[in-house]
Coordinates of C-alpha atoms and ligand atoms in Angstrom, one line a residue:
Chain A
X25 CA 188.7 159.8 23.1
X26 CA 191.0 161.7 25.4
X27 CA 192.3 159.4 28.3
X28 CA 193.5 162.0 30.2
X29 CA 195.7 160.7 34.0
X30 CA 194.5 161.9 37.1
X31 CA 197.1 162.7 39.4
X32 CA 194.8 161.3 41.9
X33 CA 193.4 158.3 40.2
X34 CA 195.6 157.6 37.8
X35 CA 194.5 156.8 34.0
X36 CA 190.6 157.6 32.9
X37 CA 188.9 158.2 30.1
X38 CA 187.5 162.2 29.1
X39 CA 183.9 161.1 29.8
X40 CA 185.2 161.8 33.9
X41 CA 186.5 164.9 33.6
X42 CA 185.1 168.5 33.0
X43 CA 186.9 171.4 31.2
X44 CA 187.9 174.2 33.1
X45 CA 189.9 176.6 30.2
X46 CA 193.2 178.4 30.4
X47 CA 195.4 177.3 33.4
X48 CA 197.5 180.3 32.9
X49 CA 194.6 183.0 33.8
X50 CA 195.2 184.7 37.2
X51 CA 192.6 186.5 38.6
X52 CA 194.1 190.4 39.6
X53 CA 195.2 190.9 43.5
X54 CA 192.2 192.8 44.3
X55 CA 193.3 194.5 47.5
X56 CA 195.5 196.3 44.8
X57 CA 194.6 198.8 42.0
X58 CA 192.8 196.6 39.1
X59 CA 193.4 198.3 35.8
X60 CA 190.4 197.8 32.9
X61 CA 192.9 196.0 30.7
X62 CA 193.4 193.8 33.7
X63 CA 190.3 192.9 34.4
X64 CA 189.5 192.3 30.5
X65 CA 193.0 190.3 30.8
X66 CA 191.1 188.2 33.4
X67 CA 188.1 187.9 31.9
X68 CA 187.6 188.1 28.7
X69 CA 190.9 188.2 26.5
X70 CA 192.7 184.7 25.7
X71 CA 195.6 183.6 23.8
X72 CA 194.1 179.7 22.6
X73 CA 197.2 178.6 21.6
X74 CA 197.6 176.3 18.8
X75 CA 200.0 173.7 20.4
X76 CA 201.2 173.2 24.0
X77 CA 198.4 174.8 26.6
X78 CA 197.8 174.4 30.3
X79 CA 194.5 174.1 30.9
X80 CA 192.5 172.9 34.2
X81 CA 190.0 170.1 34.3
X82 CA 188.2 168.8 36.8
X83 CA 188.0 164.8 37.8
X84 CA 183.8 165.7 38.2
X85 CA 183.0 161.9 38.3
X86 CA 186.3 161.0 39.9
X87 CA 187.4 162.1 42.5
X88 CA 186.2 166.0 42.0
X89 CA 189.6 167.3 41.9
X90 CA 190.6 170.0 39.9
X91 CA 194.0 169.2 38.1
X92 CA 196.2 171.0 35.6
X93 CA 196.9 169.3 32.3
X94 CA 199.3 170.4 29.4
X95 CA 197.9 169.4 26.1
X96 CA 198.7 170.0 22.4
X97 CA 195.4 171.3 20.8
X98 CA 196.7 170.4 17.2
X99 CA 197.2 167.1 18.2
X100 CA 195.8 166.6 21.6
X101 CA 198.8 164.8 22.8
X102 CA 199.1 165.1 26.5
X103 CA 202.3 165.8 27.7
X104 CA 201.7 166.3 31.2
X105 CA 199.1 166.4 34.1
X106 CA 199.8 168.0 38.0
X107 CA 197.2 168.4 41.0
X108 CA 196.0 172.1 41.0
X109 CA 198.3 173.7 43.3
X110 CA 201.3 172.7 41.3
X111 CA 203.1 174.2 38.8
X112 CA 203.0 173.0 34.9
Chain B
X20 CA 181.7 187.4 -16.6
X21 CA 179.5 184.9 -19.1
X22 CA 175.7 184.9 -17.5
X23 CA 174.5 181.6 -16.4
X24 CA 171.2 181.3 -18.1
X25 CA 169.1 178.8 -19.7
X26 CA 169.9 180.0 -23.0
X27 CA 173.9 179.9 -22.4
X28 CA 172.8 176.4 -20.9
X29 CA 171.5 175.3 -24.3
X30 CA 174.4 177.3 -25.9
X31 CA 177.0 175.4 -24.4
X32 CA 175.4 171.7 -24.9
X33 CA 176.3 171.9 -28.4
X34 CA 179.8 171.4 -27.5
X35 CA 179.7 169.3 -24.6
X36 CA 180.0 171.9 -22.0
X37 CA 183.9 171.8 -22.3
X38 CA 183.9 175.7 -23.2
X39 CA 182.5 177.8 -20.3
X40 CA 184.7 180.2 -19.0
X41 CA 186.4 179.4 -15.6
X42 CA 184.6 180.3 -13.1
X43 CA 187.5 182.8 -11.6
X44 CA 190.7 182.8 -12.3
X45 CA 193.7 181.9 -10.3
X46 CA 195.5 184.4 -9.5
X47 CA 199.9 185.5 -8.4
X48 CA 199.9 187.7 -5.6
X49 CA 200.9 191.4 -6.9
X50 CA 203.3 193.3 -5.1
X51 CA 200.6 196.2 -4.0
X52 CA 196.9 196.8 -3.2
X53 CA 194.9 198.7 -1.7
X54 CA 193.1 196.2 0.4
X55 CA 194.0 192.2 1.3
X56 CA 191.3 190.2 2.8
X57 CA 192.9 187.7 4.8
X58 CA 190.8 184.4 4.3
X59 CA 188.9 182.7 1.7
X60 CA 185.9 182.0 3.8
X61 CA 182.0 182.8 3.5
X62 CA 182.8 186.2 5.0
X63 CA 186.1 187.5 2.8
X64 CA 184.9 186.3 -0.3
X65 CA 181.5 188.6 0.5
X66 CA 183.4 191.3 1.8
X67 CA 185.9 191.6 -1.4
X68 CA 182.6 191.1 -3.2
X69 CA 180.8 194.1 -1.6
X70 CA 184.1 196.2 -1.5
X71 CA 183.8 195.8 -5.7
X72 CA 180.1 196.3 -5.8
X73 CA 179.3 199.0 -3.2
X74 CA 182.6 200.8 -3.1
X75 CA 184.4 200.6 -5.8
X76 CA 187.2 199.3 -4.5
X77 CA 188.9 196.6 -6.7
X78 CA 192.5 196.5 -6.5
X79 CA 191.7 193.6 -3.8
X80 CA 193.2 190.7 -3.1
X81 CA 191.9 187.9 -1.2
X82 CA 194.6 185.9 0.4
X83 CA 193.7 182.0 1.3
X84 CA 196.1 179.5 2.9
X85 CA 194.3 176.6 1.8
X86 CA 191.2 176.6 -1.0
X87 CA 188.0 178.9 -1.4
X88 CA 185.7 177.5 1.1
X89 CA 187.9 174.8 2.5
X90 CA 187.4 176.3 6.0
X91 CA 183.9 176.2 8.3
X92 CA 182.2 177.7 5.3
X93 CA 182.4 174.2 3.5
X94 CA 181.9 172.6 7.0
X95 CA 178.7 174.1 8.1
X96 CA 174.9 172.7 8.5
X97 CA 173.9 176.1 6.0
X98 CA 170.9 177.0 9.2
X99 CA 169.8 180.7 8.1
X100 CA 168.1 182.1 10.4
X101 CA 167.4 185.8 12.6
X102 CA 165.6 184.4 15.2
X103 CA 167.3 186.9 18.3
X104 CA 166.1 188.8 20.5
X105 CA 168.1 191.3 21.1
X106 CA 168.1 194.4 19.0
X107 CA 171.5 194.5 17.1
X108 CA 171.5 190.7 16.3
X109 CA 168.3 190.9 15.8
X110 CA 168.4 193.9 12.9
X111 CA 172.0 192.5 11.9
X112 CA 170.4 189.2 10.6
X113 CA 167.1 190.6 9.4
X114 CA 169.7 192.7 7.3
X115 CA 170.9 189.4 5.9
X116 CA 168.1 187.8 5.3
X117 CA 167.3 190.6 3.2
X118 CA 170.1 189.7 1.1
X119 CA 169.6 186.2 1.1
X120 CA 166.4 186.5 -0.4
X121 CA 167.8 188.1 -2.6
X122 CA 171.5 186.2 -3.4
X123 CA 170.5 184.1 -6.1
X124 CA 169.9 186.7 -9.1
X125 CA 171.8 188.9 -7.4
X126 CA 175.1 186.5 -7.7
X127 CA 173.5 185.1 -11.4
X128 CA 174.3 181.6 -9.2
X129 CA 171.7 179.3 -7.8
X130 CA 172.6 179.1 -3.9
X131 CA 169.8 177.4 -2.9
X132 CA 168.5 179.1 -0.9
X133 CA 165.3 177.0 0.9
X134 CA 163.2 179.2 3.5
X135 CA 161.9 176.1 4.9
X136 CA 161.5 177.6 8.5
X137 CA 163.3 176.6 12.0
X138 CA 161.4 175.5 14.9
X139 CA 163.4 175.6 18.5
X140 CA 161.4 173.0 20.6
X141 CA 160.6 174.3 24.3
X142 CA 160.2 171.2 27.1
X143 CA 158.7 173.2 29.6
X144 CA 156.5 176.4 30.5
X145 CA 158.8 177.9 31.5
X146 CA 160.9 177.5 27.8
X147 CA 157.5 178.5 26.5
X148 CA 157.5 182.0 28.6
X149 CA 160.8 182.9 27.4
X150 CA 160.2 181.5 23.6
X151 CA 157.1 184.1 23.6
X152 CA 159.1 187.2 25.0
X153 CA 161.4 186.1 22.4
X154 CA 159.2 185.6 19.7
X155 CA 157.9 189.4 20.9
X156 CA 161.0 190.6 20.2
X157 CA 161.5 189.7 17.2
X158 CA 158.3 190.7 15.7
X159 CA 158.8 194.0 17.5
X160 CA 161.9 194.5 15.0
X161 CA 159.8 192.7 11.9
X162 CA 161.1 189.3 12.1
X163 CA 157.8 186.7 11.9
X164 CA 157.8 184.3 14.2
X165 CA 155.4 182.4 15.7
X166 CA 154.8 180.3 18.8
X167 CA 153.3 176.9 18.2
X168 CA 152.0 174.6 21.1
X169 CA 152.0 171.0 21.3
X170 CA 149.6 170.1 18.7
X171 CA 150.7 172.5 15.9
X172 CA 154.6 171.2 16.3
X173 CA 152.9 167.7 15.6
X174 CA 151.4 168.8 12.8
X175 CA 154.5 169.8 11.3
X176 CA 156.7 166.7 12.9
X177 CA 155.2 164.4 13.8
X178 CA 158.2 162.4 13.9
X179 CA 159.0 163.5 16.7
X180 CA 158.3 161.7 20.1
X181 CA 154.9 162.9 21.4
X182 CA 154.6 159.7 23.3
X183 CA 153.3 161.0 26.7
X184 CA 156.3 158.7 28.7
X185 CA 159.2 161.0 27.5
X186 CA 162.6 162.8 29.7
X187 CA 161.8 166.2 27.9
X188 CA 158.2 166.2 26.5
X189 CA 157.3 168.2 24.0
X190 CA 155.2 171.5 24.9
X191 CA 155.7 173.6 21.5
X192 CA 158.3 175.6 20.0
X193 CA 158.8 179.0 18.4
X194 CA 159.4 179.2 14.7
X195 CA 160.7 181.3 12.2
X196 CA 158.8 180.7 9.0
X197 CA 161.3 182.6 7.0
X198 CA 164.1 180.7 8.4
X199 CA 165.8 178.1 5.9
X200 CA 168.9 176.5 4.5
X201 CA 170.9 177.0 1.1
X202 CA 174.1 175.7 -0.5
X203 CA 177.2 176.6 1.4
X204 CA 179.8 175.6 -1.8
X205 CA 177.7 177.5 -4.0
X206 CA 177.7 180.6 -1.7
X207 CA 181.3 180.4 -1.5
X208 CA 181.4 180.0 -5.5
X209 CA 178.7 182.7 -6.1
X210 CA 181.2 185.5 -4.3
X211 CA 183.9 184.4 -5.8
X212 CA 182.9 184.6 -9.0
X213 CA 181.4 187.7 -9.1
X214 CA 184.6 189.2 -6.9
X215 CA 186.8 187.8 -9.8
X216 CA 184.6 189.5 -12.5
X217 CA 184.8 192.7 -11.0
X218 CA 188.6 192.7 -10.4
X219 CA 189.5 191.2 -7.0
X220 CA 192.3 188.7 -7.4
X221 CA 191.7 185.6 -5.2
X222 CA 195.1 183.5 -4.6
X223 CA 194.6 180.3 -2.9
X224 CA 197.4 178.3 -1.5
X225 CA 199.0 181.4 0.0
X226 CA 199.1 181.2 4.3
X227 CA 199.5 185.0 5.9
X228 CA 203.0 184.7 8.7
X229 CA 202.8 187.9 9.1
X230 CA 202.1 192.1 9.4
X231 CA 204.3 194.9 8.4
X232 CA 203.3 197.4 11.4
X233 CA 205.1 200.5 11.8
X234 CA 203.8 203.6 13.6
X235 CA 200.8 201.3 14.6
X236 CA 199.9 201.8 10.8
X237 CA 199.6 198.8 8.7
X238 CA 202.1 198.5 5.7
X239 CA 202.0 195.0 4.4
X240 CA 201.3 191.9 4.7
X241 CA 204.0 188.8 4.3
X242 CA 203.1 185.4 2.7
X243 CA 204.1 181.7 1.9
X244 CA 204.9 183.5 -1.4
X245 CA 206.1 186.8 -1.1
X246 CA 205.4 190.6 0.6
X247 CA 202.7 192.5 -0.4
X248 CA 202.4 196.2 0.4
X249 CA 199.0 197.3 1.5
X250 CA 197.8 199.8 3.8
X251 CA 194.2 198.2 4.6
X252 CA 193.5 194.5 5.6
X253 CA 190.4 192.5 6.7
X254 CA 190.9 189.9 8.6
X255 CA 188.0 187.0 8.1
X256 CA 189.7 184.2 9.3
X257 CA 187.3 182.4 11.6
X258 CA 188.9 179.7 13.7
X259 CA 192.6 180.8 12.8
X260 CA 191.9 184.3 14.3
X261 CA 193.8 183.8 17.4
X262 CA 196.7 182.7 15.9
X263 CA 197.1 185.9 13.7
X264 CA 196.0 187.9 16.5
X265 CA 199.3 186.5 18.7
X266 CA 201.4 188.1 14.8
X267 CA 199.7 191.0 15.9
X268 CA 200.3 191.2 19.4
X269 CA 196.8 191.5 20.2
X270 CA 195.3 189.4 22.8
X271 CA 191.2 189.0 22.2
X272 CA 188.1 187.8 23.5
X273 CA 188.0 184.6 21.6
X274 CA 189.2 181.4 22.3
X275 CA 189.3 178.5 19.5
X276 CA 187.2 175.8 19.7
X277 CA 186.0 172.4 17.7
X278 CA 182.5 172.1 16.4
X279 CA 181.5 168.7 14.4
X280 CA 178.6 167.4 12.4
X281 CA 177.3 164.5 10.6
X282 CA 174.9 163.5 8.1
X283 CA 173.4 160.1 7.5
X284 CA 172.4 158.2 5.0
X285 CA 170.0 159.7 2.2
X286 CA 166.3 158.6 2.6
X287 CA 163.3 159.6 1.1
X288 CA 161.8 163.2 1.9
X289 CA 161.0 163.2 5.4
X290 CA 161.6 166.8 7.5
X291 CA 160.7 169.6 5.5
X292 CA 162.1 172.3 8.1
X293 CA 165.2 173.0 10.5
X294 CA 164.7 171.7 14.1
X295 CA 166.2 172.5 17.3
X296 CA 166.3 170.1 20.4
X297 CA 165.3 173.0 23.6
X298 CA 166.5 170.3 26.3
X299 CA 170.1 170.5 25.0
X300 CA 172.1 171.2 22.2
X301 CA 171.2 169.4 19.1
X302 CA 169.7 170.7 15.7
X303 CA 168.5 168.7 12.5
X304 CA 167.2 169.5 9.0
X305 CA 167.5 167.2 6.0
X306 CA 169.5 167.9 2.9
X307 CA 168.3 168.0 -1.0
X308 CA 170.1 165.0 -1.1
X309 CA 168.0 163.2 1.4
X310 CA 170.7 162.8 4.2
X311 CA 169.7 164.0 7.6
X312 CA 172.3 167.3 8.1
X313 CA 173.0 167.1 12.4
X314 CA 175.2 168.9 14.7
X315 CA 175.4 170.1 18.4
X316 CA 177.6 170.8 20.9
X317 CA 181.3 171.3 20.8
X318 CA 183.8 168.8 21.8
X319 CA 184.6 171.2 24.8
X320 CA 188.0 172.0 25.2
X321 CA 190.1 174.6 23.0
X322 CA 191.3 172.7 19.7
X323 CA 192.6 173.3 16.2
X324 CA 192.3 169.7 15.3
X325 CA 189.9 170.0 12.7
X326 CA 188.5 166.6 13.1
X327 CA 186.3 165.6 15.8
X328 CA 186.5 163.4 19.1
X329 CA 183.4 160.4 19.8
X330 CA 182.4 161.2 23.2
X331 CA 180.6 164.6 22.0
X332 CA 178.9 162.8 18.7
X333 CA 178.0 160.2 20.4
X334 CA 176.4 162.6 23.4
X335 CA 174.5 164.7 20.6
X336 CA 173.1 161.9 18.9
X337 CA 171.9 160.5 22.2
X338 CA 169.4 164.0 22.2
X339 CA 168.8 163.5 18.8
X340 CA 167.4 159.8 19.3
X341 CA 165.2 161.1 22.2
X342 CA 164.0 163.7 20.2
X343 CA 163.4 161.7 17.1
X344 CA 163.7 157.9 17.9
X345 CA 163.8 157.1 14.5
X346 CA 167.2 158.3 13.5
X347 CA 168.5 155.3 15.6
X348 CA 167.8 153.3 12.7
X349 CA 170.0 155.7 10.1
X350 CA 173.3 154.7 9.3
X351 CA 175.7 157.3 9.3
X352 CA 177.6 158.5 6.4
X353 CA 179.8 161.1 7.6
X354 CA 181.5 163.5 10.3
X355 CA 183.6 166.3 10.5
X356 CA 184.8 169.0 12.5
X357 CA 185.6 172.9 12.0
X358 CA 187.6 175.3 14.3
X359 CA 185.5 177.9 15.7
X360 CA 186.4 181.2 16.9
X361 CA 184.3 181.4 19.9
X362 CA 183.7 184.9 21.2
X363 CA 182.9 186.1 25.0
X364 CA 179.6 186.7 24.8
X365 CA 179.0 184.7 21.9
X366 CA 178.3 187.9 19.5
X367 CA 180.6 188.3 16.3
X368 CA 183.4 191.0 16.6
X369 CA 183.1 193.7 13.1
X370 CA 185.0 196.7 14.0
X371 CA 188.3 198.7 13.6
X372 CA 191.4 198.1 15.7
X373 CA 193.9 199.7 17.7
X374 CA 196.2 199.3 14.6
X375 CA 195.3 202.0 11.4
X376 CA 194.5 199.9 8.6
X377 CA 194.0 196.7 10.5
X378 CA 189.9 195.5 10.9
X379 CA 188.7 192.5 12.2
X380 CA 185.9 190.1 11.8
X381 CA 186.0 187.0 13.6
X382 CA 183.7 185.6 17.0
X383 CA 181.1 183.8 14.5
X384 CA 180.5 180.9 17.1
X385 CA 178.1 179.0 15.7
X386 CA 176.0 181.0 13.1
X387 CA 178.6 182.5 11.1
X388 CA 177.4 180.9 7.7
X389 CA 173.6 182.7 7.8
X390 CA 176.0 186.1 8.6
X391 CA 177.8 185.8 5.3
X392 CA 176.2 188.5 3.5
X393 CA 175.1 190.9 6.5
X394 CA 179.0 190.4 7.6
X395 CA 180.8 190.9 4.0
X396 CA 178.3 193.5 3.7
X397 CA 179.0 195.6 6.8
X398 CA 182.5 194.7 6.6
X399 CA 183.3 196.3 3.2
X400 CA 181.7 199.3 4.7
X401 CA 183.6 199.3 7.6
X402 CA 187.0 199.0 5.9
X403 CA 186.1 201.7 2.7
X404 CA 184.4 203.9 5.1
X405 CA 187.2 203.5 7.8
X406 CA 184.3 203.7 10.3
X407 CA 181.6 201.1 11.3
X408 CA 177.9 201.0 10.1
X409 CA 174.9 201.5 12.6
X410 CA 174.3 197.7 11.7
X411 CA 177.7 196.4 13.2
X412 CA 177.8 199.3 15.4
X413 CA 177.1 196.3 18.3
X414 CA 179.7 193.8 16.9
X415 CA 182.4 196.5 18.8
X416 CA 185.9 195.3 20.1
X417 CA 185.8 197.4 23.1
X418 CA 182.4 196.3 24.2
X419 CA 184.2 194.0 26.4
X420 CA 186.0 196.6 27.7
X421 CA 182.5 198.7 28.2
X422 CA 180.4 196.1 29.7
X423 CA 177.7 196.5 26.8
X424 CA 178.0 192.7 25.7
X425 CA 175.9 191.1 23.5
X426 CA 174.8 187.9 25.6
X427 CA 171.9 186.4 24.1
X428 CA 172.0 183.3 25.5
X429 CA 173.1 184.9 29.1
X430 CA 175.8 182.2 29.4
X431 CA 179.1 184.1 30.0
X432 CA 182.7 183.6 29.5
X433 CA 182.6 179.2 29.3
X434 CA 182.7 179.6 25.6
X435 CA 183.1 175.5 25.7
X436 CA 179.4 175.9 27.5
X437 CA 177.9 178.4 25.3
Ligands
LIG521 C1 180.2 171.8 12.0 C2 179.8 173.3 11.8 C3 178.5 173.6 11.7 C4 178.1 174.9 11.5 N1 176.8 175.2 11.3 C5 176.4 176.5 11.0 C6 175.0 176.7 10.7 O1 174.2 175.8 10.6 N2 174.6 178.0 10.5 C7 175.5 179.1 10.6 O2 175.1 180.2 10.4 N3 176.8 178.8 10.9 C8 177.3 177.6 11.1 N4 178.6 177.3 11.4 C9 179.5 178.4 11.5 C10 180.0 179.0 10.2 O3 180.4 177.9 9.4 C11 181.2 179.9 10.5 O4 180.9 180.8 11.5 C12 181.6 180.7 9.2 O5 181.8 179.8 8.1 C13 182.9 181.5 9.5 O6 183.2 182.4 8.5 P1 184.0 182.0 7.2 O7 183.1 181.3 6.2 O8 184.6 183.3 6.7 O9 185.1 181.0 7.8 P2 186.1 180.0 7.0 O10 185.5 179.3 5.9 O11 186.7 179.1 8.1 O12 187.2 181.0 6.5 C14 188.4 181.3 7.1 C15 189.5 181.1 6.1 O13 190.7 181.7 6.5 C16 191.8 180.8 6.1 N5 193.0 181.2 6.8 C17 193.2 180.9 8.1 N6 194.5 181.3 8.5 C18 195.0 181.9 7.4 C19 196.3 182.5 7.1 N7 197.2 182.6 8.0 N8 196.5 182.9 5.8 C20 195.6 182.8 4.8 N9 194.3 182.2 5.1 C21 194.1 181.8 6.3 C22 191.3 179.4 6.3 O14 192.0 178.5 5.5 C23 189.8 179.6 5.9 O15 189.5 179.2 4.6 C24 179.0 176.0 11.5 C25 180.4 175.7 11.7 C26 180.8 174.3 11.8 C27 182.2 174.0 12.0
LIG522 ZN1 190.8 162.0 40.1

C-alpha cells in the first residue's frame, strides 16, 4: 500500500487517490506551429523511468485535487509531493 | 538433439535417468554474430528459434540478463486465445494458433497445450450487441466463436452466480472454443532447446548496457561480460523495453507497468475452460494442478517493482467473488507480479527502426504469452528479411505517428486504464 501525502490533506492511503501518468508531459502551445513528432511527443511517446518520476495523481476521494508526486518506480519510495501548479 | 520419445523414455530408466543430454547448453558470449536477440523471453527464444528453422540463420546469440524464462513468460496466466476483432490482431493470432496446435511435435516437447475454450461474460444487452459484432468478426476472418445466452453459460458454469439478486447479472458470453491454456516453462524450454540444437548460443546471466551505433547503423552490442560485434539485433525485452530504448535514444509509445496474479490452493477439477469477468477486469481458469490461475487489472501507476501492491489484488478478487462466490472460501497460495510494456493503443509494436540493424518487438500488454510463436515467427522474418511480413505489417512503429492505431478496446492513451 502506497500512503501517498496530500499537500492538501496531509497523509492518506492510495485507495484515495487516482493516477494521472507523467507529470513531465506538456501539451504543445497550439497558437504556434505543432510539429508531428510534437504531437506524438505529447501523446503517445514516454520515457517510464525506472527510478525517480514525477507523476500527477489526483486526491479523487479527497479533496479532488490534482497534485504532483515524485516517486521511485523500483522501489516506490516517495520522495516528494507538491500541489499541481508547483514545480517538482 | 536426443528425441524425447517413449522409447528413449524406457531407454533411459535403465540407468536412472541420470544420462540424458542437457537440455541446451550454456553458453560464453563469442566476440561476433550475425544476429543477438536481446532477451530470453517467450518471444526471443521463438524468434532465435525461427531465425534457425525458417532462415537459416544460426550464428545467433540470445542474450538474457537474468534466466530463460525468468521474466513475464514464467509469470503469465498461459490464456491463448485470438478472439479480436479487428483484422490484423485478429489474423496475427489465428496465425498463432495455427502454430500452437501445432507446437508440441513440432518442438518434440510436450507444452501442454489445452484448447479448453474462453468465455468473456457480457452483463448487459448492450455487452451482448457488441460481443455478437465481435463474434462476427471473427468468424468473418475464420476464428469460431460463438455467442452463448444465459442458459448455455450455465450449462458450462454453473458456478457461477445466476442468482437473479446480483450487481452484474449474467446475460451470456462469447466464446472461443478453440481458445485454451498450455505450459509457459515448457514453452520457454521447448525454444530453447530446439534453438540450442540448431546452433543459437543462449547465454544467461548476461544484462545488455549498451549499443554500438555509428552512422545510425548498429555495430555491437556491450554486456555485463564483454562486447560483441553484430550488425543485426532484436530486441524482445518486454517490460525492460523502455529502459533500453532511453541507451538508444529513442523515446516510444510505451510506458512500463505492473501486472500481478495469484493462484489458490489446488482442489479437485472444477472449471474446465478460461473465464473472463465483462463487468471489470478479472479472468480465471484452473491449472492441471488443480489451483485456480487469476489475474486482472494492473496496480496502476508505472512500476518496475516486479512484485505487487494489495489494494489492486484485493480489488480483483472482490470481481472474482461476485462472479464466482465460491472462491471466497479458497485459500490463497501465491502472488506475483511482472513488468509490462504497455503500448498506446494496446497493440504490440513488430517492426524496423530508425536505426539499420536495430528491430523491435515490445507493447505485449497483456497477451503477450499466446503471441509467442506468431511474434518469434514474424520477428525472424522481419529481421532475416530486413522488411516486415503482411502479418505484422499492423504492429508498425510509425502507426502512431499515422493515426492508423490498433485500438481494440477503444480506450486510448491511460495505458494504467486499458
Ligand atoms: C501476471 C501476468 C499475467 C499474464 N497473463 C497472460 C496471459 O494469460 N496470456 C497472455 O497471452 N499473456 C499474458 N501475460 C503477458 C505475457 O507474459 C508477456 O506479454 C510476454 O511474456 C512478454 O514476452 P516475453 O516472454 O518475451 O517477455 P519476458 O519473459 O519478460 O522476456 C524479456 C526478457 O528480457 C530480459 N532482459 C531485460 N532487460 C535486459 C537486458 N538489459 N539485457 C538482457 N536481457 C534483458 C528479461 O530478464 C526477460 O527475461 C501476462 C503477464 C503477466 C505479468
Ligand atoms: Zn487532498
Amino acid at each position: 500500500m502506497l500512503n501517498i501525502k496530500c499537500p492538501h490533506c496531509g497523509m492518506r492511503s492510495q485507495n484515495e487517490f487516482s493516477y494521472g501518468g507523467d507529470a513531465t508531459i506538456k501539451r504543445p502551445e497550439l497558437n504556434k506551429e505543432v510539429s508531428d513528432q510534437d504531437w506524438d511527443n505529447f501523446v503517445y511517446n514516454r520515457k517510464s523511468l525506472r527510478g525517480k518520476h514525477k507523476e500527477l495523481w489526483q486526491h479523487i476521494s479527497g479533496c479532488r485535487q490534482w497534485i504532483k508526486v515524485e516517486r521511485d518506480t523500483a522501489t516506490h519510495e516517495i520522495f516528494k509531493t507538491v500541489k499541481a501548479h508547483e514545480d517538482i | 538433439m536426443q528425441k524425447y520419445s517413449i522409447f528413449n523414455l524406457i531407454k533411459n530408466a535403465f540407468s536412472g535417468h541420470q544420462k540424458w543430454d542437457l537440455a541446451w547448453k550454456d553458453a560464453t558470449p563469442k566476440k561476433k554474430y550475425d544476429v543477438v536477440i536481446i532477451g530470453g523471453g517467450g518471444h526471443g527464444l521463438a524468434t532465435a528459434y525461427y531465425l534457425a528453422k525458417e532462415h537459416n540463420i544460426t550464428n545467433v546469440a540470445i542474450i538474457e540478463k537474468g534466466w530463460l524464462g525468468g521474466g513475464n513468460m514464467g509469470r503469465n496466466t498461459t490464456i491463448i486465445r485470438s478472439n479480436y476483432m479487428h483484422d490484423d490482431n485478429a489474423l496475427f493470432s489465428e496465425f498463432g494458433m495455427d502454430l500452437w496446435r501445432k507446437m508440441s511435435q513440432d518442438l518434440n516437447y510436450n507444452v501442454m497445450f489445452s484448447p479448453r475454450g474462453i468465455i468473456n461474460l457480457a452483463h448487459s444487452d448492450a455487452q451482448m450487441n457488441v460481443f455478437a459484432r465481435r463474434g462476427n468478426s471473427m468468424r468473418l476472418n475464420g476464428i469460431d466463436a460463438v455467442l452463448l445466452n444465459r442458459e448455455e453459460v450455465k450449462e458450462i458454469i454453473p458456478m457461477a452466480d445466476f442468482s437473479d439478486n446480483v450487481r452484474f447479472p449474467i446475460f451470456g458470453g462469447l466464446m472461443q472454443p478453440s481458445a485454451g491454456t498450455a505450459r509457459h516453462d515448457a514453452v520457454a524450454w521447448g525454444y530453447a532447446r530446439q534453438a540450442d540444437s540448431m546452433g543459437v548460443d543462449i547465454i544467461q546471466n548476461c544484462e545488455v548496457t549498451g549499443f554500438d551505433v555509428v552512422g545510425g547503423k548498429i555495430q555491437g552490442v556491450r554486456t555485463s561480460r564483454g562486447d560483441i560485434k553484430v550488425k543485426k539485433i532484436g530486441l524482445c525485452v518486454a517490460g525492460s523495453t523502455n529502459i533500453l530504448a532511453e541507451k538508444l535514444n529513442m523515446t516510444i509509445p510505451v510506458e512500463t507497468h505492473l501486472l500481478q496474479a495469484c493462484v489458490t490452493e489446488p482442489v479437485k477439477p472444477v472449471l474446465d475452460s478460461v473465464v473472463t469477468f465483462g463487468a471489470g477486469h478479472f479472468y480465471i481458469s484452473q491449472s492441471d494442478k488443480g489451483e485456480m490461475v487469476m489475474g486482472g487489472d494492473l496496480d496502476g501507476y508505472n512500476s518496475y517493482a516486479q512484485r505487487g501492491n494489495l489494494p489492486t489484488l484485493q480489488h480483483v478478487l472482490t470481481e472474482g467473488i461476485a462472479m464466482m462466490p465460491f472462491l471466497s472460501k479458497l485459500k490463497m497460495l501465491r502472488t506475483w507480479g511482472g513488468i509490462m510494456d504497455m503500448s498506446m493503443d494496446g497493440s504490440p509494436i513488430i517492426d524496423k527502426t530508425h536505426i539499420e540493424g536495430l528491430y523491435l518487438n515490445c507493447g505485449w500488454c497483456y497477451g503477450g504469452f499466446k503471441a509467442t510463436p506468431a511474434s518469434g515467427w514474424t520477428f525472424a522474418h522481419t529481421i532475416a528479411q530486413d522488411r516486415v511480413h503482411k502479418l505484422n505489417e499492423g504492429y508498425s512503429l510509425s502507426r502512431f505517428n499515422t493515426g492508423h492505431l490498433l485500438d481494440e478496446k477503444g480506450l486510448g492513451t491511460k495505458t494504467w486504464i486499458s
